[in-house]
JSON list of C-alpha atoms in Angstrom, two decimals:
[
{"chain": "A", "resi": 391, "resn": "MET", "atom": "CA", "xyz": [0.00, 0.00, 0.00]},
{"chain": "A", "resi": 392, "resn": "THR", "atom": "CA", "xyz": [1.30, 3.43, -0.84]},
{"chain": "A", "resi": 393, "resn": "SER", "atom": "CA", "xyz": [-0.05, 6.75, 0.30]},
{"chain": "A", "resi": 394, "resn": "PRO", "atom": "CA", "xyz": [1.16, 10.35, 0.49]},
{"chain": "A", "resi": 395, "resn": "ASP", "atom": "CA", "xyz": [3.48, 11.56, 3.21]},
{"chain": "A", "resi": 396, "resn": "ASN", "atom": "CA", "xyz": [1.55, 12.76, 6.28]},
{"chain": "A", "resi": 397, "resn": "SER", "atom": "CA", "xyz": [3.85, 15.72, 6.90]},
{"chain": "A", "resi": 398, "resn": "PRO", "atom": "CA", "xyz": [2.31, 19.22, 6.78]},
{"chain": "A", "resi": 399, "resn": "THR", "atom": "CA", "xyz": [1.46, 20.24, 3.22]},
{"chain": "A", "resi": 400, "resn": "SER", "atom": "CA", "xyz": [-0.24, 23.04, 1.39]},
{"chain": "A", "resi": 401, "resn": "PRO", "atom": "CA", "xyz": [-4.04, 22.94, 0.98]},
{"chain": "A", "resi": 402, "resn": "ALA", "atom": "CA", "xyz": [-3.65, 21.79, -2.63]},
{"chain": "A", "resi": 403, "resn": "ASP", "atom": "CA", "xyz": [-1.46, 18.88, -1.56]},
{"chain": "A", "resi": 404, "resn": "THR", "atom": "CA", "xyz": [-3.99, 17.83, 1.08]},
{"chain": "A", "resi": 405, "resn": "TYR", "atom": "CA", "xyz": [-6.25, 16.50, -1.65]},
{"chain": "A", "resi": 406, "resn": "ALA", "atom": "CA", "xyz": [-3.55, 14.86, -3.76]},
{"chain": "A", "resi": 407, "resn": "ASP", "atom": "CA", "xyz": [-4.40, 11.44, -5.13]},
{"chain": "A", "resi": 408, "resn": "ARG", "atom": "CA", "xyz": [-3.74, 8.50, -2.84]},
{"chain": "A", "resi": 409, "resn": "SER", "atom": "CA", "xyz": [-2.94, 5.14, -4.34]},
{"chain": "A", "resi": 410, "resn": "TYR", "atom": "CA", "xyz": [-3.23, 1.73, -2.68]},
{"chain": "A", "resi": 411, "resn": "ARG", "atom": "CA", "xyz": [-1.75, -1.50, -4.06]},
{"chain": "A", "resi": 412, "resn": "SER", "atom": "CA", "xyz": [-0.72, -4.90, -2.75]},
{"chain": "A", "resi": 413, "resn": "PRO", "atom": "CA", "xyz": [3.11, -5.18, -2.83]},
{"chain": "A", "resi": 414, "resn": "ALA", "atom": "CA", "xyz": [2.87, -8.97, -2.55]},
{"chain": "A", "resi": 415, "resn": "GLY", "atom": "CA", "xyz": [0.50, -9.04, -5.52]},
{"chain": "A", "resi": 416, "resn": "LEU", "atom": "CA", "xyz": [2.85, -6.94, -7.63]},
{"chain": "A", "resi": 417, "resn": "VAL", "atom": "CA", "xyz": [5.87, -9.11, -6.85]},
{"chain": "A", "resi": 418, "resn": "GLY", "atom": "CA", "xyz": [3.93, -12.34, -7.37]},
{"chain": "A", "resi": 419, "resn": "GLY", "atom": "CA", "xyz": [2.52, -11.06, -10.66]},
{"chain": "A", "resi": 420, "resn": "VAL", "atom": "CA", "xyz": [5.91, -10.14, -12.06]},
{"chain": "A", "resi": 421, "resn": "LEU", "atom": "CA", "xyz": [7.35, -13.53, -11.11]},
{"chain": "A", "resi": 422, "resn": "LEU", "atom": "CA", "xyz": [4.41, -15.44, -12.61]},
{"chain": "A", "resi": 423, "resn": "LEU", "atom": "CA", "xyz": [4.53, -13.42, -15.82]},
{"chain": "A", "resi": 424, "resn": "ALA", "atom": "CA", "xyz": [8.26, -14.06, -16.11]},
{"chain": "A", "resi": 425, "resn": "LEU", "atom": "CA", "xyz": [7.69, -17.79, -15.62]},
{"chain": "A", "resi": 426, "resn": "ILE", "atom": "CA", "xyz": [4.85, -18.07, -18.13]},
{"chain": "A", "resi": 427, "resn": "ALA", "atom": "CA", "xyz": [6.79, -15.97, -20.65]},
{"chain": "A", "resi": 428, "resn": "TRP", "atom": "CA", "xyz": [9.84, -18.24, -20.32]},
{"chain": "A", "resi": 429, "resn": "LEU", "atom": "CA", "xyz": [7.79, -21.43, -20.71]},
{"chain": "A", "resi": 430, "resn": "GLY", "atom": "CA", "xyz": [5.66, -19.99, -23.51]},
{"chain": "A", "resi": 431, "resn": "ILE", "atom": "CA", "xyz": [8.54, -18.63, -25.56]},
{"chain": "A", "resi": 432, "resn": "ASP", "atom": "CA", "xyz": [10.44, -21.90, -25.18]},
{"chain": "A", "resi": 433, "resn": "ALA", "atom": "CA", "xyz": [7.40, -23.81, -26.49]},
{"chain": "A", "resi": 434, "resn": "LEU", "atom": "CA", "xyz": [6.94, -21.38, -29.37]},
{"chain": "A", "resi": 435, "resn": "VAL", "atom": "CA", "xyz": [10.58, -21.69, -30.42]},
{"chain": "A", "resi": 436, "resn": "ASN", "atom": "CA", "xyz": [11.22, -25.39, -29.87]},
{"chain": "A", "resi": 437, "resn": "GLY", "atom": "CA", "xyz": [7.79, -27.04, -30.03]},
{"chain": "A", "resi": 438, "resn": "ASP", "atom": "CA", "xyz": [6.00, -28.77, -32.88]},
{"chain": "A", "resi": 439, "resn": "PRO", "atom": "CA", "xyz": [3.15, -26.93, -34.66]},
{"chain": "A", "resi": 440, "resn": "ARG", "atom": "CA", "xyz": [0.43, -28.14, -32.26]},
{"chain": "A", "resi": 441, "resn": "THR", "atom": "CA", "xyz": [2.57, -27.29, -29.22]},
{"chain": "A", "resi": 442, "resn": "ARG", "atom": "CA", "xyz": [3.16, -23.81, -30.63]},
{"chain": "A", "resi": 443, "resn": "LEU", "atom": "CA", "xyz": [-0.57, -23.26, -31.06]},
{"chain": "A", "resi": 444, "resn": "LEU", "atom": "CA", "xyz": [-1.21, -24.45, -27.50]},
{"chain": "A", "resi": 445, "resn": "ALA", "atom": "CA", "xyz": [1.54, -22.16, -26.20]},
{"chain": "A", "resi": 446, "resn": "ALA", "atom": "CA", "xyz": [0.13, -19.17, -28.07]},
{"chain": "A", "resi": 447, "resn": "ALA", "atom": "CA", "xyz": [-3.38, -19.81, -26.74]},
{"chain": "A", "resi": 448, "resn": "GLY", "atom": "CA", "xyz": [-1.99, -20.39, -23.25]},
{"chain": "A", "resi": 449, "resn": "LEU", "atom": "CA", "xyz": [-0.11, -17.09, -23.33]},
{"chain": "A", "resi": 450, "resn": "LEU", "atom": "CA", "xyz": [-3.17, -15.29, -24.67]},
{"chain": "A", "resi": 451, "resn": "ALA", "atom": "CA", "xyz": [-5.24, -16.61, -21.76]},
{"chain": "A", "resi": 452, "resn": "GLY", "atom": "CA", "xyz": [-2.60, -16.68, -19.03]},
{"chain": "A", "resi": 453, "resn": "VAL", "atom": "CA", "xyz": [-1.01, -13.24, -19.38]},
{"chain": "A", "resi": 454, "resn": "PRO", "atom": "CA", "xyz": [-4.25, -11.21, -19.01]},
{"chain": "A", "resi": 455, "resn": "LEU", "atom": "CA", "xyz": [-5.49, -13.53, -16.25]},
{"chain": "A", "resi": 456, "resn": "ILE", "atom": "CA", "xyz": [-2.32, -13.10, -14.18]},
{"chain": "A", "resi": 457, "resn": "THR", "atom": "CA", "xyz": [-2.24, -9.38, -14.91]},
{"chain": "A", "resi": 458, "resn": "ALA", "atom": "CA", "xyz": [-5.88, -8.99, -13.87]},
{"chain": "A", "resi": 459, "resn": "PHE", "atom": "CA", "xyz": [-5.41, -10.48, -10.41]},
{"chain": "A", "resi": 460, "resn": "THR", "atom": "CA", "xyz": [-1.91, -9.21, -9.55]},
{"chain": "A", "resi": 461, "resn": "LEU", "atom": "CA", "xyz": [-0.80, -6.07, -11.41]},
{"chain": "A", "resi": 462, "resn": "ARG", "atom": "CA", "xyz": [-4.14, -4.48, -12.30]},
{"chain": "A", "resi": 463, "resn": "PRO", "atom": "CA", "xyz": [-5.88, -4.00, -8.91]},
{"chain": "A", "resi": 464, "resn": "VAL", "atom": "CA", "xyz": [-5.45, -0.52, -7.46]},
{"chain": "A", "resi": 465, "resn": "VAL", "atom": "CA", "xyz": [-7.53, 1.85, -5.35]},
{"chain": "A", "resi": 466, "resn": "ARG", "atom": "CA", "xyz": [-7.16, 5.59, -5.98]},
{"chain": "A", "resi": 467, "resn": "ALA", "atom": "CA", "xyz": [-8.74, 8.33, -3.93]},
{"chain": "A", "resi": 468, "resn": "ASN", "atom": "CA", "xyz": [-8.77, 12.10, -4.18]},
{"chain": "A", "resi": 469, "resn": "ALA", "atom": "CA", "xyz": [-10.98, 14.93, -3.00]},
{"chain": "A", "resi": 470, "resn": "GLU", "atom": "CA", "xyz": [-13.80, 14.09, -5.40]},
{"chain": "A", "resi": 471, "resn": "ARG", "atom": "CA", "xyz": [-14.01, 10.33, -5.87]},
{"chain": "A", "resi": 472, "resn": "LEU", "atom": "CA", "xyz": [-12.90, 6.84, -5.03]},
{"chain": "A", "resi": 473, "resn": "THR", "atom": "CA", "xyz": [-11.76, 4.76, -8.00]},
{"chain": "A", "resi": 474, "resn": "VAL", "atom": "CA", "xyz": [-11.60, 0.98, -7.52]},
{"chain": "A", "resi": 475, "resn": "ARG", "atom": "CA", "xyz": [-9.82, -0.97, -10.25]},
{"chain": "A", "resi": 476, "resn": "ASN", "atom": "CA", "xyz": [-10.55, -4.66, -9.75]},
{"chain": "A", "resi": 477, "resn": "PRO", "atom": "CA", "xyz": [-9.49, -7.59, -11.97]},
{"chain": "A", "resi": 478, "resn": "PHE", "atom": "CA", "xyz": [-12.30, -7.29, -14.52]},
{"chain": "A", "resi": 479, "resn": "ARG", "atom": "CA", "xyz": [-13.94, -3.90, -13.97]},
{"chain": "A", "resi": 480, "resn": "THR", "atom": "CA", "xyz": [-13.33, -0.36, -12.75]},
{"chain": "A", "resi": 481, "resn": "ILE", "atom": "CA", "xyz": [-15.78, 1.29, -10.36]},
{"chain": "A", "resi": 482, "resn": "THR", "atom": "CA", "xyz": [-15.79, 5.07, -9.96]},
{"chain": "A", "resi": 483, "resn": "LEU", "atom": "CA", "xyz": [-17.63, 6.30, -6.87]},
{"chain": "A", "resi": 484, "resn": "PRO", "atom": "CA", "xyz": [-18.07, 10.02, -6.09]},
{"chain": "A", "resi": 485, "resn": "TRP", "atom": "CA", "xyz": [-17.67, 10.42, -2.34]},
{"chain": "A", "resi": 486, "resn": "ALA", "atom": "CA", "xyz": [-21.30, 11.44, -1.88]},
{"chain": "A", "resi": 487, "resn": "SER", "atom": "CA", "xyz": [-22.37, 8.02, -3.20]},
{"chain": "A", "resi": 488, "resn": "VAL", "atom": "CA", "xyz": [-20.20, 6.03, -0.77]},
{"chain": "A", "resi": 489, "resn": "GLU", "atom": "CA", "xyz": [-22.32, 4.76, 2.12]},
{"chain": "A", "resi": 490, "resn": "ASP", "atom": "CA", "xyz": [-19.72, 2.77, 4.03]},
{"chain": "A", "resi": 491, "resn": "LEU", "atom": "CA", "xyz": [-16.28, 1.17, 3.91]},
{"chain": "A", "resi": 492, "resn": "ARG", "atom": "CA", "xyz": [-15.68, -2.04, 5.85]},
{"chain": "A", "resi": 493, "resn": "ALA", "atom": "CA", "xyz": [-12.94, -4.58, 6.38]},
{"chain": "A", "resi": 494, "resn": "SER", "atom": "CA", "xyz": [-13.79, -8.06, 7.63]},
{"chain": "A", "resi": 495, "resn": "PHE", "atom": "CA", "xyz": [-12.31, -10.92, 5.61]},
{"chain": "A", "resi": 496, "resn": "SER", "atom": "CA", "xyz": [-12.00, -8.52, 2.67]},
{"chain": "A", "resi": 497, "resn": "CYS", "atom": "CA", "xyz": [-12.23, -4.75, 2.21]},
{"chain": "A", "resi": 498, "resn": "GLU", "atom": "CA", "xyz": [-15.51, -3.60, 0.72]},
{"chain": "A", "resi": 499, "resn": "VAL", "atom": "CA", "xyz": [-17.21, -0.36, -0.27]},
{"chain": "A", "resi": 500, "resn": "PHE", "atom": "CA", "xyz": [-21.01, -0.05, -0.04]},
{"chain": "A", "resi": 501, "resn": "THR", "atom": "CA", "xyz": [-23.16, 2.15, -2.26]},
{"chain": "A", "resi": 502, "resn": "GLY", "atom": "CA", "xyz": [-26.81, 2.10, -3.29]},
{"chain": "A", "resi": 503, "resn": "GLY", "atom": "CA", "xyz": [-27.46, -1.31, -1.76]},
{"chain": "A", "resi": 504, "resn": "LYS", "atom": "CA", "xyz": [-24.48, -2.82, -3.59]},
{"chain": "A", "resi": 505, "resn": "LYS", "atom": "CA", "xyz": [-21.01, -3.69, -2.41]},
{"chain": "A", "resi": 506, "resn": "TYR", "atom": "CA", "xyz": [-17.73, -3.86, -4.28]},
{"chain": "A", "resi": 507, "resn": "GLN", "atom": "CA", "xyz": [-14.59, -5.59, -3.08]},
{"chain": "A", "resi": 508, "resn": "LEU", "atom": "CA", "xyz": [-11.33, -3.65, -2.91]},
{"chain": "A", "resi": 509, "resn": "TRP", "atom": "CA", "xyz": [-8.93, -6.21, -4.40]},
{"chain": "A", "resi": 510, "resn": "ALA", "atom": "CA", "xyz": [-5.94, -3.89, -4.01]},
{"chain": "A", "resi": 511, "resn": "ILE", "atom": "CA", "xyz": [-6.28, -3.76, -0.20]},
{"chain": "A", "resi": 512, "resn": "PRO", "atom": "CA", "xyz": [-6.07, -7.36, 1.04]},
{"chain": "A", "resi": 513, "resn": "VAL", "atom": "CA", "xyz": [-6.95, -8.15, 4.65]},
{"chain": "A", "resi": 514, "resn": "SER", "atom": "CA", "xyz": [-4.26, -9.94, 6.65]},
{"chain": "A", "resi": 515, "resn": "LEU", "atom": "CA", "xyz": [-5.83, -11.83, 9.55]},
{"chain": "A", "resi": 516, "resn": "ARG", "atom": "CA", "xyz": [-2.34, -12.41, 10.95]},
{"chain": "A", "resi": 517, "resn": "GLN", "atom": "CA", "xyz": [-1.67, -8.66, 11.08]},
{"chain": "A", "resi": 518, "resn": "ARG", "atom": "CA", "xyz": [-5.05, -8.07, 12.69]},
{"chain": "A", "resi": 519, "resn": "LYS", "atom": "CA", "xyz": [-4.48, -10.73, 15.37]},
{"chain": "A", "resi": 520, "resn": "ARG", "atom": "CA", "xyz": [-1.06, -9.26, 16.10]},
{"chain": "A", "resi": 521, "resn": "ALA", "atom": "CA", "xyz": [-2.56, -5.78, 16.42]},
{"chain": "A", "resi": 522, "resn": "ASN", "atom": "CA", "xyz": [-5.29, -7.10, 18.74]},
{"chain": "A", "resi": 523, "resn": "ARG", "atom": "CA", "xyz": [-2.69, -8.78, 20.97]},
{"chain": "A", "resi": 524, "resn": "MET", "atom": "CA", "xyz": [-0.66, -5.58, 21.13]},
{"chain": "A", "resi": 525, "resn": "SER", "atom": "CA", "xyz": [-3.80, -3.60, 21.95]},
{"chain": "A", "resi": 526, "resn": "ALA", "atom": "CA", "xyz": [-4.64, -6.00, 24.80]},
{"chain": "A", "resi": 527, "resn": "LYS", "atom": "CA", "xyz": [-1.09, -5.72, 26.15]},
{"chain": "A", "resi": 528, "resn": "ALA", "atom": "CA", "xyz": [-1.25, -1.92, 25.95]},
{"chain": "A", "resi": 529, "resn": "ALA", "atom": "CA", "xyz": [-4.57, -1.91, 27.84]},
{"chain": "A", "resi": 530, "resn": "GLY", "atom": "CA", "xyz": [-3.04, -4.13, 30.53]},
{"chain": "A", "resi": 531, "resn": "ALA", "atom": "CA", "xyz": [-0.01, -1.85, 30.82]},
{"chain": "A", "resi": 532, "resn": "ALA", "atom": "CA", "xyz": [-2.25, 1.20, 31.16]},
{"chain": "A", "resi": 533, "resn": "ALA", "atom": "CA", "xyz": [-4.27, -0.53, 33.90]},
{"chain": "A", "resi": 534, "resn": "ARG", "atom": "CA", "xyz": [-1.03, -1.15, 35.82]},
{"chain": "A", "resi": 535, "resn": "GLY", "atom": "CA", "xyz": [-0.04, 2.47, 35.50]},
{"chain": "A", "resi": 536, "resn": "GLU", "atom": "CA", "xyz": [2.71, 1.74, 33.00]},
{"chain": "A", "resi": 537, "resn": "GLU", "atom": "CA", "xyz": [3.28, 3.64, 29.79]},
{"chain": "A", "resi": 538, "resn": "PRO", "atom": "CA", "xyz": [1.69, 1.53, 27.00]},
{"chain": "A", "resi": 539, "resn": "ALA", "atom": "CA", "xyz": [3.59, 0.80, 23.81]},
{"chain": "A", "resi": 540, "resn": "GLU", "atom": "CA", "xyz": [2.30, 2.28, 20.58]},
{"chain": "A", "resi": 541, "resn": "VAL", "atom": "CA", "xyz": [-0.24, -0.01, 18.91]},
{"chain": "A", "resi": 542, "resn": "ARG", "atom": "CA", "xyz": [0.04, -0.22, 15.13]},
{"chain": "A", "resi": 543, "resn": "ARG", "atom": "CA", "xyz": [-3.17, -1.32, 13.41]},
{"chain": "A", "resi": 544, "resn": "ALA", "atom": "CA", "xyz": [-3.30, -3.77, 10.52]},
{"chain": "A", "resi": 545, "resn": "SER", "atom": "CA", "xyz": [-2.45, -2.29, 7.13]},
{"chain": "A", "resi": 546, "resn": "ALA", "atom": "CA", "xyz": [-5.95, -2.81, 5.67]},
{"chain": "A", "resi": 547, "resn": "ASP", "atom": "CA", "xyz": [-7.60, -1.17, 8.69]},
{"chain": "A", "resi": 548, "resn": "ARG", "atom": "CA", "xyz": [-5.28, 1.85, 8.43]},
{"chain": "A", "resi": 549, "resn": "SER", "atom": "CA", "xyz": [-6.04, 2.18, 4.72]},
{"chain": "A", "resi": 550, "resn": "LEU", "atom": "CA", "xyz": [-9.81, 2.12, 5.33]},
{"chain": "A", "resi": 551, "resn": "ASP", "atom": "CA", "xyz": [-9.42, 4.68, 8.13]},
{"chain": "A", "resi": 552, "resn": "GLU", "atom": "CA", "xyz": [-7.79, 7.03, 5.60]},
{"chain": "A", "resi": 553, "resn": "LEU", "atom": "CA", "xyz": [-10.54, 6.41, 3.04]},
{"chain": "A", "resi": 554, "resn": "ARG", "atom": "CA", "xyz": [-13.30, 6.98, 5.61]},
{"chain": "A", "resi": 555, "resn": "GLU", "atom": "CA", "xyz": [-11.65, 10.25, 6.59]},
{"chain": "A", "resi": 556, "resn": "LEU", "atom": "CA", "xyz": [-11.55, 11.34, 2.95]},
{"chain": "A", "resi": 557, "resn": "ARG", "atom": "CA", "xyz": [-15.23, 10.45, 2.54]},
{"chain": "A", "resi": 558, "resn": "GLU", "atom": "CA", "xyz": [-16.29, 12.37, 5.65]},
{"chain": "A", "resi": 559, "resn": "ARG", "atom": "CA", "xyz": [-14.21, 15.38, 4.66]},
{"chain": "A", "resi": 560, "resn": "ASN", "atom": "CA", "xyz": [-15.20, 15.57, 1.01]},
{"chain": "A", "resi": 561, "resn": "ALA", "atom": "CA", "xyz": [-18.71, 14.07, 0.58]},
{"chain": "A", "resi": 562, "resn": "GLY", "atom": "CA", "xyz": [-20.27, 17.53, 0.62]},
{"chain": "A", "resi": 563, "resn": "ARG", "atom": "CA", "xyz": [-18.01, 18.99, -2.07]},
{"chain": "A", "resi": 564, "resn": "GLU", "atom": "CA", "xyz": [-19.63, 19.99, -5.35]},
{"chain": "A", "resi": 565, "resn": "GLY", "atom": "CA", "xyz": [-17.24, 17.82, -7.35]},
{"chain": "A", "resi": 566, "resn": "ALA", "atom": "CA", "xyz": [-17.95, 14.77, -5.18]},
{"chain": "A", "resi": 567, "resn": "GLN", "atom": "CA", "xyz": [-21.56, 14.39, -6.34]},
{"chain": "A", "resi": 568, "resn": "GLY", "atom": "CA", "xyz": [-22.89, 12.10, -9.05]},
{"chain": "A", "resi": 569, "resn": "PRO", "atom": "CA", "xyz": [-23.74, 8.48, -9.84]},
{"chain": "A", "resi": 570, "resn": "VAL", "atom": "CA", "xyz": [-21.54, 5.43, -9.56]},
{"chain": "A", "resi": 571, "resn": "ALA", "atom": "CA", "xyz": [-19.93, 4.37, -12.86]},
{"chain": "A", "resi": 572, "resn": "VAL", "atom": "CA", "xyz": [-18.90, 0.78, -13.63]},
{"chain": "A", "resi": 573, "resn": "ARG", "atom": "CA", "xyz": [-16.75, -0.05, -16.66]},
{"chain": "A", "resi": 574, "resn": "TRP", "atom": "CA", "xyz": [-15.85, -3.59, -17.66]},
{"chain": "A", "resi": 575, "resn": "SER", "atom": "CA", "xyz": [-12.21, -4.19, -18.58]},
{"chain": "A", "resi": 576, "resn": "TYR", "atom": "CA", "xyz": [-12.55, -5.47, -22.13]},
{"chain": "A", "resi": 577, "resn": "GLU", "atom": "CA", "xyz": [-8.80, -5.13, -22.67]},
{"chain": "A", "resi": 578, "resn": "ILE", "atom": "CA", "xyz": [-8.47, -7.98, -20.16]},
{"chain": "A", "resi": 579, "resn": "LEU", "atom": "CA", "xyz": [-11.64, -9.94, -20.93]},
{"chain": "A", "resi": 580, "resn": "VAL", "atom": "CA", "xyz": [-11.36, -10.15, -24.74]},
{"chain": "A", "resi": 581, "resn": "PRO", "atom": "CA", "xyz": [-7.88, -11.75, -24.99]},
{"chain": "A", "resi": 582, "resn": "LEU", "atom": "CA", "xyz": [-8.68, -13.96, -22.00]},
{"chain": "A", "resi": 583, "resn": "VAL", "atom": "CA", "xyz": [-11.85, -15.32, -23.63]},
{"chain": "A", "resi": 584, "resn": "VAL", "atom": "CA", "xyz": [-10.10, -15.78, -26.99]},
{"chain": "A", "resi": 585, "resn": "GLY", "atom": "CA", "xyz": [-7.24, -17.65, -25.32]},
{"chain": "A", "resi": 586, "resn": "VAL", "atom": "CA", "xyz": [-9.54, -19.91, -23.30]},
{"chain": "A", "resi": 587, "resn": "VAL", "atom": "CA", "xyz": [-11.67, -20.72, -26.36]},
{"chain": "A", "resi": 588, "resn": "GLY", "atom": "CA", "xyz": [-8.51, -21.47, -28.33]},
{"chain": "A", "resi": 589, "resn": "LEU", "atom": "CA", "xyz": [-7.24, -23.82, -25.62]},
{"chain": "A", "resi": 590, "resn": "VAL", "atom": "CA", "xyz": [-10.56, -25.65, -25.43]},
{"chain": "A", "resi": 591, "resn": "LEU", "atom": "CA", "xyz": [-10.71, -26.13, -29.19]},
{"chain": "A", "resi": 592, "resn": "LEU", "atom": "CA", "xyz": [-7.09, -27.29, -29.47]},
{"chain": "A", "resi": 593, "resn": "LEU", "atom": "CA", "xyz": [-7.43, -29.74, -26.59]},
{"chain": "A", "resi": 594, "resn": "ALA", "atom": "CA", "xyz": [-10.67, -31.10, -28.05]},
{"chain": "A", "resi": 595, "resn": "LEU", "atom": "CA", "xyz": [-9.05, -31.92, -31.39]}
]
């Protein structure tokens, strides 16, 4: 997850775009793409005609699929809207349309009776359990009159705290009004479908 520095800034900088990604997803995506590229290129160069066709269809299906779930997800927020880019669609939500943001087993945004998952902000139950243990220890230390250690919340919870603050601060702005817009990611879906259909046909022959 990346976000702007919290040091004092000018009013214009206060509303600069914030971007949230999963570092583990980015690293995993790059490694998987490198692996599939190596295997696919080797098959295209050294394989027989049928193997080359299978490799081409596999690359056509595999590259967009891996990209969709690892490199593509991102959440961006500014003074006017929240933009959620998930594997197969992009949801643009003006702050006035956002009803709630929650993190349980996944991070979700609620609007108009619908909910959308924030793929770019994964929930780590391990981090949350660790934060809860630290919070309990800090409460015990305070009860004994000791100075409690600083409790650092889980990354997903901190990210949603920032997004809730942006919503509360900006929902009344003129530029934060309007309907929710959902756009399907055809640049991912079209090659993926073509590749899958090609694989099915080749394997059926």
